[in-house]
Structures are given as structure tokens and as C-alpha cells.
XYZ file of C-alpha atoms in Angstrom:
302
model
C 21.756 118.583 -145.725
C 20.202 116.937 -142.663
C 22.272 115.614 -139.759
C 21.002 113.336 -136.980
C 21.487 113.949 -133.274
C 23.216 110.572 -133.020
C 26.364 112.170 -134.525
C 27.291 113.794 -131.218
C 30.305 114.311 -128.982
C 30.751 115.354 -125.347
C 33.925 117.463 -125.278
C 35.657 120.155 -127.324
C 38.612 118.549 -129.076
C 40.135 119.570 -132.398
C 41.141 115.935 -132.973
C 37.512 114.809 -133.377
C 36.993 114.075 -137.091
C 34.250 116.089 -138.821
C 30.994 114.343 -139.669
C 30.654 116.457 -142.836
C 32.249 119.271 -144.812
C 30.130 122.273 -145.744
C 30.880 125.273 -147.945
C 30.317 128.958 -147.163
C 26.701 129.777 -147.975
C 25.466 126.247 -147.309
C 22.308 125.670 -145.297
C 22.082 122.672 -143.018
C 19.516 121.113 -140.701
C 20.961 119.766 -137.475
C 19.164 117.627 -134.901
C 20.293 118.190 -131.311
C 19.738 116.127 -128.166
C 18.377 117.467 -124.871
C 21.036 118.499 -122.392
C 21.099 115.348 -120.256
C 22.061 113.271 -123.270
C 19.310 110.757 -122.615
C 19.885 110.488 -118.865
C 16.502 112.108 -118.210
C 13.186 111.353 -119.861
C 9.610 112.576 -119.693
C 8.938 110.181 -116.831
C 12.094 110.834 -114.815
C 12.233 111.898 -111.171
C 14.655 113.476 -108.747
C 16.742 110.315 -108.356
C 17.849 110.558 -111.981
C 18.695 114.242 -111.509
C 20.873 113.478 -108.484
C 22.687 110.791 -110.480
C 23.457 112.900 -113.566
C 26.872 112.226 -115.085
C 28.287 115.633 -116.082
C 30.602 113.911 -118.547
C 27.521 113.131 -120.650
C 25.677 116.449 -120.455
C 25.281 118.932 -123.308
C 26.042 116.568 -126.183
C 26.680 118.550 -129.364
C 26.061 117.433 -132.920
C 29.078 117.737 -135.207
C 31.710 118.774 -135.826
C 31.210 120.339 -139.243
C 34.260 121.352 -141.244
C 33.696 124.641 -143.099
C 35.665 124.953 -146.326
C 38.160 127.806 -146.360
C 37.828 128.681 -142.672
C 41.210 129.299 -141.052
C 42.532 130.778 -137.814
C 41.957 134.534 -137.798
C 38.748 134.260 -139.818
C 35.215 134.847 -138.584
C 32.612 132.100 -138.861
C 29.191 133.656 -139.438
C 26.193 131.524 -138.448
C 22.646 132.596 -139.280
C 19.989 130.754 -137.277
C 17.161 130.258 -139.743
C 14.866 128.163 -137.571
C 14.617 126.023 -134.444
C 11.913 123.467 -133.702
C 11.760 122.086 -130.162
C 10.653 118.692 -128.936
C 7.236 118.113 -127.357
C 8.608 117.922 -123.812
C 11.427 119.436 -121.825
C 12.885 119.433 -118.342
C 14.088 121.977 -115.793
C 15.980 120.944 -112.685
C 17.955 121.886 -109.636
C 21.089 119.779 -109.860
C 22.938 119.359 -106.542
C 26.046 121.539 -106.427
C 25.146 123.407 -109.628
C 23.479 126.771 -110.258
C 23.774 130.312 -108.960
C 22.090 129.480 -105.633
C 23.359 125.926 -105.201
C 23.930 126.511 -101.483
C 20.323 127.686 -101.017
C 18.819 124.754 -102.948
C 21.064 121.722 -102.307
C 18.538 119.004 -103.149
C 17.659 117.594 -106.552
C 14.366 118.853 -107.988
C 12.767 118.286 -111.388
C 9.867 119.670 -113.410
C 8.954 118.216 -116.796
C 7.143 120.507 -119.231
C 4.742 119.587 -121.982
C 5.535 121.779 -124.999
C 2.719 122.542 -127.438
C 0.912 125.432 -129.079
C 3.783 127.847 -128.486
C 3.854 127.324 -124.706
C 5.649 125.123 -122.199
C 3.896 124.128 -118.970
C 6.335 123.209 -116.159
C 3.536 123.266 -113.559
C -0.243 122.997 -114.007
C -1.509 126.406 -115.065
C 1.994 127.922 -115.336
C 2.490 128.557 -119.057
C 5.751 129.955 -120.374
C 5.948 131.231 -123.971
C 8.300 129.201 -126.127
C 11.232 131.367 -127.238
C 13.611 128.717 -128.586
C 17.366 129.192 -128.451
C 20.629 127.283 -128.825
C 22.464 126.932 -125.532
C 25.713 125.426 -126.805
C 27.315 126.316 -130.128
C 30.981 126.781 -130.876
C 34.084 125.844 -132.801
C 37.037 123.698 -131.793
C 39.729 125.415 -129.700
C 43.297 125.415 -131.007
C 44.644 123.966 -127.750
C 44.893 120.159 -127.714
C 41.888 118.584 -126.051
C 39.685 117.224 -124.736
C 38.134 120.201 -122.933
C 34.957 120.131 -120.836
C 31.854 121.167 -122.706
C 30.295 122.831 -119.625
C 32.137 126.210 -119.435
C 32.056 128.638 -122.397
C 35.254 129.901 -124.002
C 36.477 132.464 -126.508
C 35.472 129.943 -129.186
C 31.847 129.843 -128.037
C 30.464 126.666 -126.512
C 27.970 126.579 -123.651
C 27.305 130.329 -123.785
C 23.590 130.096 -122.942
C 22.852 133.435 -124.585
C 19.093 133.268 -124.884
C 19.080 135.512 -127.969
C 20.804 132.861 -130.129
C 17.587 131.679 -131.702
C 15.666 132.017 -134.966
C 16.563 135.238 -136.748
C 19.846 135.739 -134.874
C 23.343 135.895 -136.314
C 26.311 134.547 -134.352
C 29.884 135.460 -135.252
C 32.664 133.276 -133.835
C 36.449 133.481 -134.105
C 37.943 130.501 -135.945
C 40.647 128.674 -133.995
C 41.594 125.770 -136.298
C 41.480 124.999 -140.002
C 37.912 124.191 -140.996
C 36.519 125.768 -137.805
C 34.901 122.451 -136.695
C 31.485 123.778 -135.703
C 29.245 121.857 -133.285
C 25.959 122.691 -131.575
C 23.386 121.371 -129.122
C 21.606 122.111 -125.831
C 18.393 123.601 -127.241
C 16.009 125.370 -124.870
C 12.296 126.018 -125.291
C 12.709 128.968 -122.900
C 15.412 130.407 -120.678
C 16.052 133.574 -118.689
C 19.227 135.629 -118.964
C 21.503 134.123 -116.350
C 19.832 130.671 -116.339
C 20.056 131.006 -112.564
C 19.216 127.446 -111.511
C 21.550 126.053 -114.173
C 18.871 124.810 -116.570
C 16.264 126.280 -118.886
C 13.518 124.188 -120.413
C 15.908 121.622 -121.863
C 14.640 119.894 -124.985
C 15.547 118.200 -128.240
C 15.839 120.532 -131.205
C 15.961 120.675 -134.971
C 18.057 123.688 -136.012
C 18.364 125.224 -139.469
C 21.591 127.152 -140.048
C 23.482 128.956 -142.768
C 27.255 129.313 -142.456
C 29.664 131.771 -144.018
C 33.290 132.850 -143.600
C 34.736 136.358 -143.336
C 38.449 136.220 -144.049
C 40.695 137.843 -141.469
C 37.766 139.235 -139.488
C 37.769 137.129 -136.324
C 36.187 138.932 -133.359
C 38.086 138.740 -130.090
C 35.098 136.967 -128.531
C 31.702 135.765 -129.834
C 29.246 138.383 -131.091
C 25.477 138.089 -131.540
C 23.103 140.124 -133.675
C 19.706 139.576 -132.070
C 16.226 139.361 -133.511
C 13.264 141.370 -132.114
C 11.308 138.225 -131.248
C 13.916 137.319 -128.610
C 13.297 140.469 -126.563
C 10.722 140.617 -123.784
C 8.361 143.592 -123.916
C 5.890 143.083 -121.072
C 5.752 145.119 -117.867
C 8.076 143.535 -115.311
C 9.050 143.468 -111.670
C 12.764 144.053 -111.077
C 14.425 143.101 -107.806
C 17.976 144.220 -107.076
C 21.265 143.230 -105.525
C 23.532 146.063 -104.401
C 27.180 145.834 -103.404
C 30.838 145.809 -104.465
C 30.801 142.241 -105.834
C 28.807 141.488 -109.001
C 28.416 137.773 -108.268
C 27.080 138.460 -104.794
C 24.779 141.149 -106.204
C 23.471 138.649 -108.768
C 22.729 136.165 -105.996
C 21.006 138.825 -103.900
C 18.841 139.972 -106.840
C 17.870 136.371 -107.610
C 17.069 135.623 -103.966
C 14.883 138.720 -103.709
C 13.007 137.725 -106.866
C 12.468 134.172 -105.632
C 11.095 135.496 -102.352
C 8.732 137.812 -104.213
C 7.531 135.071 -106.584
C 6.846 132.729 -103.678
C 5.010 135.420 -101.690
C 2.832 136.541 -104.590
C 2.035 133.175 -106.192
C 2.262 130.591 -103.429
C 4.845 128.597 -105.367
C 7.383 126.689 -103.312
C 10.705 128.564 -103.252
C 12.405 125.828 -105.285
C 9.756 126.142 -108.019
C 10.112 129.928 -107.891
C 13.838 129.342 -108.477
C 13.080 127.233 -111.546
C 10.636 129.853 -112.853
C 13.297 132.539 -112.457
C 15.714 130.385 -114.450
C 13.359 129.929 -117.399
C 11.591 133.303 -117.496
C 13.519 136.014 -115.581
C 16.453 138.064 -116.830
C 19.485 139.107 -114.799
C 20.938 142.440 -115.913
C 23.928 144.485 -114.822
C 22.225 147.805 -114.235
C 25.131 149.890 -112.949
C 28.916 149.418 -112.688
C 30.193 153.004 -112.420
C 29.178 154.336 -109.006
C 32.044 153.156 -106.820
C 32.021 151.272 -104.511
C 28.659 149.564 -105.169
C 27.225 148.015 -108.321
C 23.627 146.959 -109.060
C 22.374 143.742 -110.611
C 18.641 143.526 -111.283
C 16.423 140.495 -111.880
C 13.422 141.150 -114.169
C 10.300 138.982 -114.368
C 7.220 139.948 -116.368
C 4.309 140.828 -114.090
C 2.015 138.364 -115.851
C 3.701 135.525 -113.932
C 2.840 137.155 -110.608
C -0.890 137.714 -111.059
């Protein structure tokens, strides 16, 4: 079964009729649109970024009704494959992102994607590690609900490990589950600090199943080895009693280090951190201060 990206919606709402019904064990191929929903193209500039309508971002293809799925069940989704488009975009969007106050102006880099790499800047090649940014089921509460924040039912989780070889387990909130997905990335760092990865069209192959009465309290992911970075890395840190502030401090320190070592403009260092660096909570037990670290493979700094 193959479903086009034109069968999309822009909010979570259990009143949206399904575009198809699938059975447990079925495999389906789903086309997804890039996260701007057509507002940005390969030739776009900063003016289009500044004018983005957030009501149109992260369109998701679906929903799919899954036979036999009922509240209290678990929906099991195996990601069998994900092909990206041949271009993608990464941007600073005014008022959005971890360091929105530091980088208030619109900024855009368009990547050519080919041969297993994306190139957001000449000579800066980022390995393609495709993942699904937004995937979830309809919430039981009457809608519509914004597609931007994630929820217990999944949604815009931006977990970079939800890619080929991964298994996602979601709680079912309504009869039929009503699964939808979109927002593919060619690459993204844990934290997606600027608010975008390398946003691109996708073609996703999935298999769905239902576990009766086994709903997890929140989404769970079984990862695949190919989604884990293994290279030697630099890790900068943020230290303090507030995890959000520590995350900002770790990201700022990494951006400063990238800019100093590579000569990249700070805003481009910010974008690189968003698509290739991983934020991690390193310590939350030594009261009163916690540590967040930001990891970037050393190969980007040489």
C-alpha cells in the first residue's frame, strides 16, 4: 500500500477521517512532505523563513486506522526504510529554538542531499542518518491540537533514533489509533537546538502491529545501531541547578568552540550543532547542580 504526501493534515484531531484502514502486520509506504509544508523551496531565502506560517508546518500524512486498536492497547511501528529527498533546509526561525534570544534573525541554509551526505555549506558534509520527526496517534481529547509540541500520544517528538531499523511503541488513545507521520530529516542532533534539522521530503516504509492491553505510559523506542554516533567527540558542558539553562549554556559553549576552530559564523555554527551535535543529560544526582553536555564529533572541527 502506497500513500501520497498530498493526503496530509496540520493538527491532531480525532475527528479527522482516516485515509485508509490497515490491519495488524500490514506494511505500508508513506510519502511525507518537508516540514514547511511547501512554504520553503530549494531556492528560498531568509524572507520566506521570516514569513513562515506555523499553522502549516509539520504536515503529517494520514491518519491511518488500524484494525482492532483500542484505548489501552500498544501500537507497534517498525520503521523498515526511509528515503529522503534530494534537498533539504535548515533554518533559524525568529522566536523559535533553544537560543532564540541569541539568534533573533531569520537564517537559512539549503542542503544538496546525495551519495549518503548532505551539504549545508560548501565543503561541510554531514552523513545522512534519516529519521522521522513527527509520528503519533490521535489524542482522545477533542481537537484540534497544535502539531508542534509532542504529547503522550507521540507527535513532534524529534527523537533522532526513530529511523530505519527502529521500533516505536505508542499508547493508543482512540479506537483505530489514527496514526499519522511526517517531518522527515536527513540528519538531526539530539536536542535539535536551532529548531530544525535537515528538513526534507521522505518516503517511509512501515509495519504496524497491535499489542492488546499493553499501552506504555509514554512512547518507547527500540533503537538500531546505525543511529548511534561512534566517532571521537568534543563535549562542552552547562552546569547549574536548572536543566534548561544548563542546556543553553552547553549549546552556547559548543557554538563558540565551533566558530573558533572552524571560522564558521556563529549562526552557522548554531545550525551545525542542530543537525550534528547531541545534547545529553550527564548528571542529575549531585545536588544542587546538574550537568548537560553537548557532543560534536571531532571530524567537524578539523
